[in-house]
Amino acid sequence: MSAPNKSYDPVEVEALKPEEIDRATEEALAAVAAAGDLEALREVKVAHAGDRSPLALANREIGALPPHAKAEAGKRVGQARGAVGKALKARQEELERERDERVLVEEAVDVTLPYDRRPAGARHPLTTLSERIEDVFVAMGYEVAEGPEVEAEWLNFDALNLGPDHPARTMQDTFFVRGQAGSPREEDSGVVLRTHTSPVQIRSLLARELPVYVICPGRVYRTDELDATHTPVFGQVELLAIDEGLTMADLRGTLDHMVRALFGEGLGTRLRPSYFPFTEPSAEMDMVCFVCRGASVGDPDNPCRTCSSEGWIELGGCGMVNPRVLTACGVDPERYSGFAFGFGIERMLMFRHNVEDMRDMVEGDVRFTRPFGMEI
Amino acid sequence: MRAPLSWLREYVEVPASESGRDVAARLIAAGLEVETVEQTGAGLTGPLVVGRVLAIEELTGFKKPIRYCQVDVGRGPEDPQNIVCGATNFAVGDNVVVVLPGAVLPGGFEISARKTYGHVSEGMICSERELGMGEDHDGIMVLPPEAEVGADAIELLELVDEVLDIAVTPDRGYCLSMRGLARETATAYGVPLRDPALLDVAAPNAHGYTVEVADPLGCDRFTARTVSGLRPGAVSPIWLKRRLQKAGMRPVSLPVDITNYVMLELGQPLHAYDRHRVEGPIGVRGARSGEKLTTLDGVARVLDPEDLVITDDRGPIGLAGVMGGAHTEIADGDGGAAQRTTDVVIEAAHFDQVRVARTARRHKLSSEASRRFERGVDPEAAAAAAQRTVDLLVLLAGGTVEPGVTEVRTPSGPRTIRMAADHPDRVAGVGYGRETVVRRLQQVGCDVYGDVGPSALEGGERSTEGPEELTVTVPSWRPDLTDPNDLAEEVIRLEGYENLPATLPRPLPGRGLTERQRLHRRVGRALAGAGYVEAPSYPFVGEAVFDQLGLEPGDARRRTVQLVNPLSDEEPGLRTTLLPGLLGALRRNDGRGSHDLALFETGLVFLPTGAETAAERLPVTQRPTDEQVASLDSALPEQPRHVAVVLAGARERAGWWGGGRPADWADAIEAARTVAAEAGVELTLVSGRYVPWHPGRCAALHVEIDGSRTLAGHAGELHPRALKALGLPPRTCVMELDLDLVERAGAGAMRAPHVSTFPVATQDVALVVDASVPAAEVESALRAGAGELLESLRLFDVFTGEQLGAGRKSLAYALRFRAFDRTLKAEEASGARDAAVAEAVERTGAVLRGA
């Protein structure tokens, strides 16, 4: 910086002449505007706003002016430098924006490229459907009960009022487990592959305190060969409610609730009298077809594949728990009553999701299972 | 049971406007499972007439015999109908069914005069099948001579009808009869029933055929009647044949048709014996061991002492309630005059439900009779059924009833049930009221007497407080009604299940899913999230798959729970490992063209304890004791839940993003860690040698239970021999873990980590060790040596190469140090690192690389 000059003549300071400042400013602004890219702009910045730029040099001369002239010159130079700086900044942003746009365009990708680097996993729809049913009842206060699949006949049959001569207890229906080799009861060990999850109901009544509200999902076994509509191994969900004063109306309300929770509001159920040894009265339960809601009945132009234009879909069996079953479990039938129902998961999956062949559900083909994902 | 609507209308005045579907809907609502309503003769329009064959010209020169016939169709012999016919089972003078041009046969088959085999055929002579009457296509149908020529055959043969096909549940044996179905129909329409069993029945006397019942519990009723002088050659009239056909039975011969008809009508199985083939009295007794009987179906059977048999002097002549014997069978006309039956003994008996069921099952012989006895037959209908049979034999076969009427009966009283009058109300949740309850029970056939409840009597004066008790006497045809709830069902079904209201019970608040159930769900989600697809498989296994896996002869997994009646003799056992099923699913997918596979399954395996006892048959009249329940459990094998995964092909696929990565042993082990992590369990891995895994690529997976290290499973690559034997893709990897053990090792509630916000100090070390030293040992040494300042440790490289020397490997770790209360000084971090390295040197012989 120059030393203060006491003997000065303002007219002599060429650089601070207003016209000089204006000229320098105009040159600077023109250069900024002319800068075509960020590199050029950087050079413009050095030339017109750097330490050696005319305006910077002019600024240095202010100190040489007499006090009365300093303010005016300072203001003039300051405004000039401000204008140049502002223009630089604006141009800088403008050029950066242009550069970014160009670069980002260059970096663009084809977002439609497929991506199957790691094929997705999935849970089996029979598992997730069972869980979904469980959740409906858990929300109502029921608990989920489970039990062994190789089961004592007493629990699978006798306690359920299926006496020794019941037709279900034949080789045609039930897998019998071989006893100890050479023992007198080798072929009659009293042990079977459970034919329903009802033994879990019995175990629940034996083990739990009353009242009992349980849902019993699980795998069960019958001696059917696998074909499009049968499988020897299948999933069941059964429900048992034992309390004081439970009625068939409660059974019906519970079924209605389940159907609505799983298939949609406004759907109803129908009970048809039937026969099961473990319930009395017994009923077959149907639900209104959730697809056509009965509209396909008698309308051959709009057939419904889900219900075969019957308007109803068969769900399973139900009824009031036979007091004999309660007696076998030590529950006083004079005081307690209750209801039970059960149905096959495969069948429900078939009509809920248009599965046409039972084998698709048992063969483990990933093409079938994968689209079902984590929940159903 | 197939019930023709026309027959049903004989006993019930169903409004004429009601169709078969209408009746079916009423019966369904009443609890009968009407499976179909068949329209017989649907689409049939005449003219269809009775014709008499006047002349037959045999045409020759065709591949099969062809006849050109002249048939009188009612216009007189002078104006016959010319018809070409391919059947030969009729003769001049026979009456046949002729369909004339303009008619339409079932199936939309339009009849017109057309030229065939060189002649114009003006219609067709019909077979039974063409008319939709039955499956008989032996030839054309020859009508009895009395049929009127020119008469409308549609009406004569009752071709147009509706048949309800009803699946009868085991409790409703009475519905295996027109009588029972008519009763339900009458109740459903609220109209009276004309009971076909209400007949003028001859009273029993001492002159009938001698019957000796040695087992009065097995046979509590035996009625025998004798009819003699049956007209030879008598055939069943059209109406009788048609009813049998519609009900699904084949007409056989007049006496057999009559017994079948009466069985369908009244539900009482009957048997007709050729009187001249029965020697001496008819007996009923248990079979003797080793006795033999050839039944009507021609099968020679060895009898069991539990079988109930009908006998004559020579031995068994029938399996009681199941099937008659061949020897005493009544003979049809075919056998020649000498064998033709003229005198019959009619049996109408009642046999024990369970005895019949067992015999039918034992001999794998289900008959129309056994089906009825198993489900319950009305014992009081036996005499009426015998009477009805006798009446029809007289009417249709010209027989003479002998005056003797045998009836052997075991005395029994009526069965009564006591029930609170409001019991049906309490079962249904509906206030039916006493009057409705009584009325409905009476409609079922019960006698109902009101009774003041016990509490009212105790007070010594009449009180309106006591619950009224009903004494209900159930009808003889309803052996299924034994308990108050049975009566409640009758009331509720007749009042209509559809009229039940819907209410919701209020269970106590539940506790939600158990920890165990949550874990099972989490494991499934975690594996699916890691790319595995769930594939539940059947649990049936056999020796073959164990051989393919390469299990040693004494391997514990070969000891399976065995089935007495497996679906396949090749697979008589239950799985002891999930691998066979899951590998099967892998192979199936691979064979179908999916090659990049990751599958999982969770499910039970069945492990014999070797100490299983036979399970007791406990009584059902009271709760078993806890000891008894425990004894049942001790009859069962162990059934732990396992989880398994299998992998093959690419774990990550190659694509536009770059290269892929094949699934390998490390993925299988990672799956085990994924499962364990869901239970909050850290697995301890050691190198394992376990069939069927690759001996150098198998990790034994351990968990800590109650302070002791427990083997919980294995993971890694399969042995190449197993791959080859099972036909699996190369490098298939598997993991199997006992999920129950993992659950037991679970850490319980997660404790939140304390997070330090001071800066981290990172130190990398590379340690050279012998190739046989497991990385897990080096890592645990480093952790132990590093002390509390170590926040985390990660192995980021494994390197082998010439510069290290043969049999050596370099493990490079990144160690992160951090304190909770201060920024670590450089010396502190390096000091901790040095201590870590020193411990590794000490424990594993490691050498710090570059040191």
JSON list of N, CA and C in Angstrom, two decimals, chain B residues 18-50:
[
{"chain": "B", "resi": 18, "resn": "GLU", "atom": "N", "xyz": [-94.33, -77.32, -7.14]},
{"chain": "B", "resi": 18, "resn": "GLU", "atom": "CA", "xyz": [-92.97, -77.42, -6.61]},
{"chain": "B", "resi": 18, "resn": "GLU", "atom": "C", "xyz": [-92.10, -78.30, -7.50]},
{"chain": "B", "resi": 19, "resn": "SER", "atom": "N", "xyz": [-90.94, -77.79, -7.90]},
{"chain": "B", "resi": 19, "resn": "SER", "atom": "CA", "xyz": [-90.01, -78.56, -8.72]},
{"chain": "B", "resi": 19, "resn": "SER", "atom": "C", "xyz": [-89.07, -79.35, -7.80]},
{"chain": "B", "resi": 20, "resn": "GLY", "atom": "N", "xyz": [-88.30, -80.22, -8.43]},
{"chain": "B", "resi": 20, "resn": "GLY", "atom": "CA", "xyz": [-87.31, -80.98, -7.68]},
{"chain": "B", "resi": 20, "resn": "GLY", "atom": "C", "xyz": [-86.33, -80.06, -6.95]},
{"chain": "B", "resi": 21, "resn": "ARG", "atom": "N", "xyz": [-85.96, -78.96, -7.62]},
{"chain": "B", "resi": 21, "resn": "ARG", "atom": "CA", "xyz": [-85.04, -78.03, -6.98]},
{"chain": "B", "resi": 21, "resn": "ARG", "atom": "C", "xyz": [-85.66, -77.38, -5.74]},
{"chain": "B", "resi": 22, "resn": "ASP", "atom": "N", "xyz": [-86.97, -77.09, -5.84]},
{"chain": "B", "resi": 22, "resn": "ASP", "atom": "CA", "xyz": [-87.66, -76.49, -4.69]},
{"chain": "B", "resi": 22, "resn": "ASP", "atom": "C", "xyz": [-87.64, -77.45, -3.51]},
{"chain": "B", "resi": 23, "resn": "VAL", "atom": "N", "xyz": [-87.97, -78.71, -3.80]},
{"chain": "B", "resi": 23, "resn": "VAL", "atom": "CA", "xyz": [-87.99, -79.72, -2.73]},
{"chain": "B", "resi": 23, "resn": "VAL", "atom": "C", "xyz": [-86.58, -79.87, -2.16]},
{"chain": "B", "resi": 24, "resn": "ALA", "atom": "N", "xyz": [-85.59, -79.88, -3.07]},
{"chain": "B", "resi": 24, "resn": "ALA", "atom": "CA", "xyz": [-84.21, -80.02, -2.62]},
{"chain": "B", "resi": 24, "resn": "ALA", "atom": "C", "xyz": [-83.83, -78.89, -1.66]},
{"chain": "B", "resi": 25, "resn": "ALA", "atom": "N", "xyz": [-84.23, -77.67, -2.00]},
{"chain": "B", "resi": 25, "resn": "ALA", "atom": "CA", "xyz": [-83.88, -76.53, -1.14]},
{"chain": "B", "resi": 25, "resn": "ALA", "atom": "C", "xyz": [-84.48, -76.70, 0.25]},
{"chain": "B", "resi": 26, "resn": "ARG", "atom": "N", "xyz": [-85.74, -77.20, 0.30]},
{"chain": "B", "resi": 26, "resn": "ARG", "atom": "CA", "xyz": [-86.37, -77.41, 1.62]},
{"chain": "B", "resi": 26, "resn": "ARG", "atom": "C", "xyz": [-85.62, -78.50, 2.41]},
{"chain": "B", "resi": 27, "resn": "LEU", "atom": "N", "xyz": [-85.25, -79.55, 1.70]},
{"chain": "B", "resi": 27, "resn": "LEU", "atom": "CA", "xyz": [-84.57, -80.66, 2.40]},
{"chain": "B", "resi": 27, "resn": "LEU", "atom": "C", "xyz": [-83.17, -80.24, 2.84]},
{"chain": "B", "resi": 28, "resn": "ILE", "atom": "N", "xyz": [-82.49, -79.43, 2.04]},
{"chain": "B", "resi": 28, "resn": "ILE", "atom": "CA", "xyz": [-81.17, -78.94, 2.44]},
{"chain": "B", "resi": 28, "resn": "ILE", "atom": "C", "xyz": [-81.29, -78.13, 3.71]},
{"chain": "B", "resi": 29, "resn": "ALA", "atom": "N", "xyz": [-82.29, -77.27, 3.74]},
{"chain": "B", "resi": 29, "resn": "ALA", "atom": "CA", "xyz": [-82.48, -76.45, 4.94]},
{"chain": "B", "resi": 29, "resn": "ALA", "atom": "C", "xyz": [-82.78, -77.32, 6.15]},
{"chain": "B", "resi": 30, "resn": "ALA", "atom": "N", "xyz": [-83.38, -78.48, 5.92]},
{"chain": "B", "resi": 30, "resn": "ALA", "atom": "CA", "xyz": [-83.70, -79.38, 7.03]},
{"chain": "B", "resi": 30, "resn": "ALA", "atom": "C", "xyz": [-82.53, -80.28, 7.38]},
{"chain": "B", "resi": 31, "resn": "GLY", "atom": "N", "xyz": [-81.43, -80.15, 6.64]},
{"chain": "B", "resi": 31, "resn": "GLY", "atom": "CA", "xyz": [-80.24, -80.88, 7.03]},
{"chain": "B", "resi": 31, "resn": "GLY", "atom": "C", "xyz": [-79.91, -82.08, 6.17]},
{"chain": "B", "resi": 32, "resn": "LEU", "atom": "N", "xyz": [-80.53, -82.20, 5.03]},
{"chain": "B", "resi": 32, "resn": "LEU", "atom": "CA", "xyz": [-80.17, -83.30, 4.14]},
{"chain": "B", "resi": 32, "resn": "LEU", "atom": "C", "xyz": [-79.26, -82.75, 3.05]},
{"chain": "B", "resi": 33, "resn": "GLU", "atom": "N", "xyz": [-78.23, -83.52, 2.75]},
{"chain": "B", "resi": 33, "resn": "GLU", "atom": "CA", "xyz": [-77.28, -83.04, 1.76]},
{"chain": "B", "resi": 33, "resn": "GLU", "atom": "C", "xyz": [-77.72, -83.50, 0.37]},
{"chain": "B", "resi": 34, "resn": "VAL", "atom": "N", "xyz": [-78.53, -82.69, -0.28]},
{"chain": "B", "resi": 34, "resn": "VAL", "atom": "CA", "xyz": [-78.98, -83.02, -1.63]},
{"chain": "B", "resi": 34, "resn": "VAL", "atom": "C", "xyz": [-77.86, -82.61, -2.59]},
{"chain": "B", "resi": 35, "resn": "GLU", "atom": "N", "xyz": [-77.23, -83.59, -3.19]},
{"chain": "B", "resi": 35, "resn": "GLU", "atom": "CA", "xyz": [-76.07, -83.27, -4.01]},
{"chain": "B", "resi": 35, "resn": "GLU", "atom": "C", "xyz": [-76.47, -82.81, -5.40]},
{"chain": "B", "resi": 36, "resn": "THR", "atom": "N", "xyz": [-77.43, -83.49, -6.00]},
{"chain": "B", "resi": 36, "resn": "THR", "atom": "CA", "xyz": [-77.88, -83.08, -7.32]},
{"chain": "B", "resi": 36, "resn": "THR", "atom": "C", "xyz": [-79.38, -83.33, -7.45]},
{"chain": "B", "resi": 37, "resn": "VAL", "atom": "N", "xyz": [-79.99, -82.63, -8.37]},
{"chain": "B", "resi": 37, "resn": "VAL", "atom": "CA", "xyz": [-81.35, -82.93, -8.78]},
{"chain": "B", "resi": 37, "resn": "VAL", "atom": "C", "xyz": [-81.27, -83.27, -10.26]},
{"chain": "B", "resi": 38, "resn": "GLU", "atom": "N", "xyz": [-81.44, -84.55, -10.55]},
{"chain": "B", "resi": 38, "resn": "GLU", "atom": "CA", "xyz": [-81.26, -85.01, -11.92]},
{"chain": "B", "resi": 38, "resn": "GLU", "atom": "C", "xyz": [-82.60, -84.95, -12.65]},
{"chain": "B", "resi": 39, "resn": "GLN", "atom": "N", "xyz": [-82.58, -84.41, -13.83]},
{"chain": "B", "resi": 39, "resn": "GLN", "atom": "CA", "xyz": [-83.80, -84.36, -14.64]},
{"chain": "B", "resi": 39, "resn": "GLN", "atom": "C", "xyz": [-83.74, -85.55, -15.59]},
{"chain": "B", "resi": 40, "resn": "THR", "atom": "N", "xyz": [-84.53, -86.58, -15.30]},
{"chain": "B", "resi": 40, "resn": "THR", "atom": "CA", "xyz": [-84.52, -87.70, -16.25]},
{"chain": "B", "resi": 40, "resn": "THR", "atom": "C", "xyz": [-85.43, -87.34, -17.41]},
{"chain": "B", "resi": 41, "resn": "GLY", "atom": "N", "xyz": [-85.04, -87.80, -18.57]},
{"chain": "B", "resi": 41, "resn": "GLY", "atom": "CA", "xyz": [-85.83, -87.50, -19.77]},
{"chain": "B", "resi": 41, "resn": "GLY", "atom": "C", "xyz": [-85.80, -86.03, -20.14]},
{"chain": "B", "resi": 42, "resn": "ALA", "atom": "N", "xyz": [-84.80, -85.32, -19.67]},
{"chain": "B", "resi": 42, "resn": "ALA", "atom": "CA", "xyz": [-84.73, -83.89, -19.99]},
{"chain": "B", "resi": 42, "resn": "ALA", "atom": "C", "xyz": [-84.54, -83.74, -21.50]},
{"chain": "B", "resi": 43, "resn": "GLY", "atom": "N", "xyz": [-85.31, -82.89, -22.11]},
{"chain": "B", "resi": 43, "resn": "GLY", "atom": "CA", "xyz": [-85.18, -82.63, -23.54]},
{"chain": "B", "resi": 43, "resn": "GLY", "atom": "C", "xyz": [-85.88, -83.66, -24.40]},
{"chain": "B", "resi": 44, "resn": "LEU", "atom": "N", "xyz": [-86.60, -84.59, -23.77]},
{"chain": "B", "resi": 44, "resn": "LEU", "atom": "CA", "xyz": [-87.29, -85.64, -24.54]},
{"chain": "B", "resi": 44, "resn": "LEU", "atom": "C", "xyz": [-88.68, -85.16, -24.97]},
{"chain": "B", "resi": 45, "resn": "THR", "atom": "N", "xyz": [-88.94, -85.24, -26.28]},
{"chain": "B", "resi": 45, "resn": "THR", "atom": "CA", "xyz": [-90.30, -84.97, -26.75]},
{"chain": "B", "resi": 45, "resn": "THR", "atom": "C", "xyz": [-90.68, -86.06, -27.74]},
{"chain": "B", "resi": 46, "resn": "GLY", "atom": "N", "xyz": [-91.97, -86.40, -27.73]},
{"chain": "B", "resi": 46, "resn": "GLY", "atom": "CA", "xyz": [-92.47, -87.48, -28.57]},
{"chain": "B", "resi": 46, "resn": "GLY", "atom": "C", "xyz": [-92.56, -87.06, -30.04]},
{"chain": "B", "resi": 47, "resn": "PRO", "atom": "N", "xyz": [-93.19, -87.85, -30.84]},
{"chain": "B", "resi": 47, "resn": "PRO", "atom": "CA", "xyz": [-93.89, -89.09, -30.47]},
{"chain": "B", "resi": 47, "resn": "PRO", "atom": "C", "xyz": [-92.96, -90.27, -30.17]},
{"chain": "B", "resi": 48, "resn": "LEU", "atom": "N", "xyz": [-93.28, -90.91, -29.04]},
{"chain": "B", "resi": 48, "resn": "LEU", "atom": "CA", "xyz": [-92.56, -92.11, -28.61]},
{"chain": "B", "resi": 48, "resn": "LEU", "atom": "C", "xyz": [-93.67, -93.10, -28.22]},
{"chain": "B", "resi": 49, "resn": "VAL", "atom": "N", "xyz": [-93.76, -94.20, -28.95]},
{"chain": "B", "resi": 49, "resn": "VAL", "atom": "CA", "xyz": [-94.93, -95.06, -28.75]},
{"chain": "B", "resi": 49, "resn": "VAL", "atom": "C", "xyz": [-94.53, -96.52, -28.60]},
{"chain": "B", "resi": 50, "resn": "VAL", "atom": "N", "xyz": [-95.49, -97.30, -28.11]},
{"chain": "B", "resi": 50, "resn": "VAL", "atom": "CA", "xyz": [-95.31, -98.74, -28.06]},
{"chain": "B", "resi": 50, "resn": "VAL", "atom": "C", "xyz": [-95.62, -99.30, -29.45]}
]
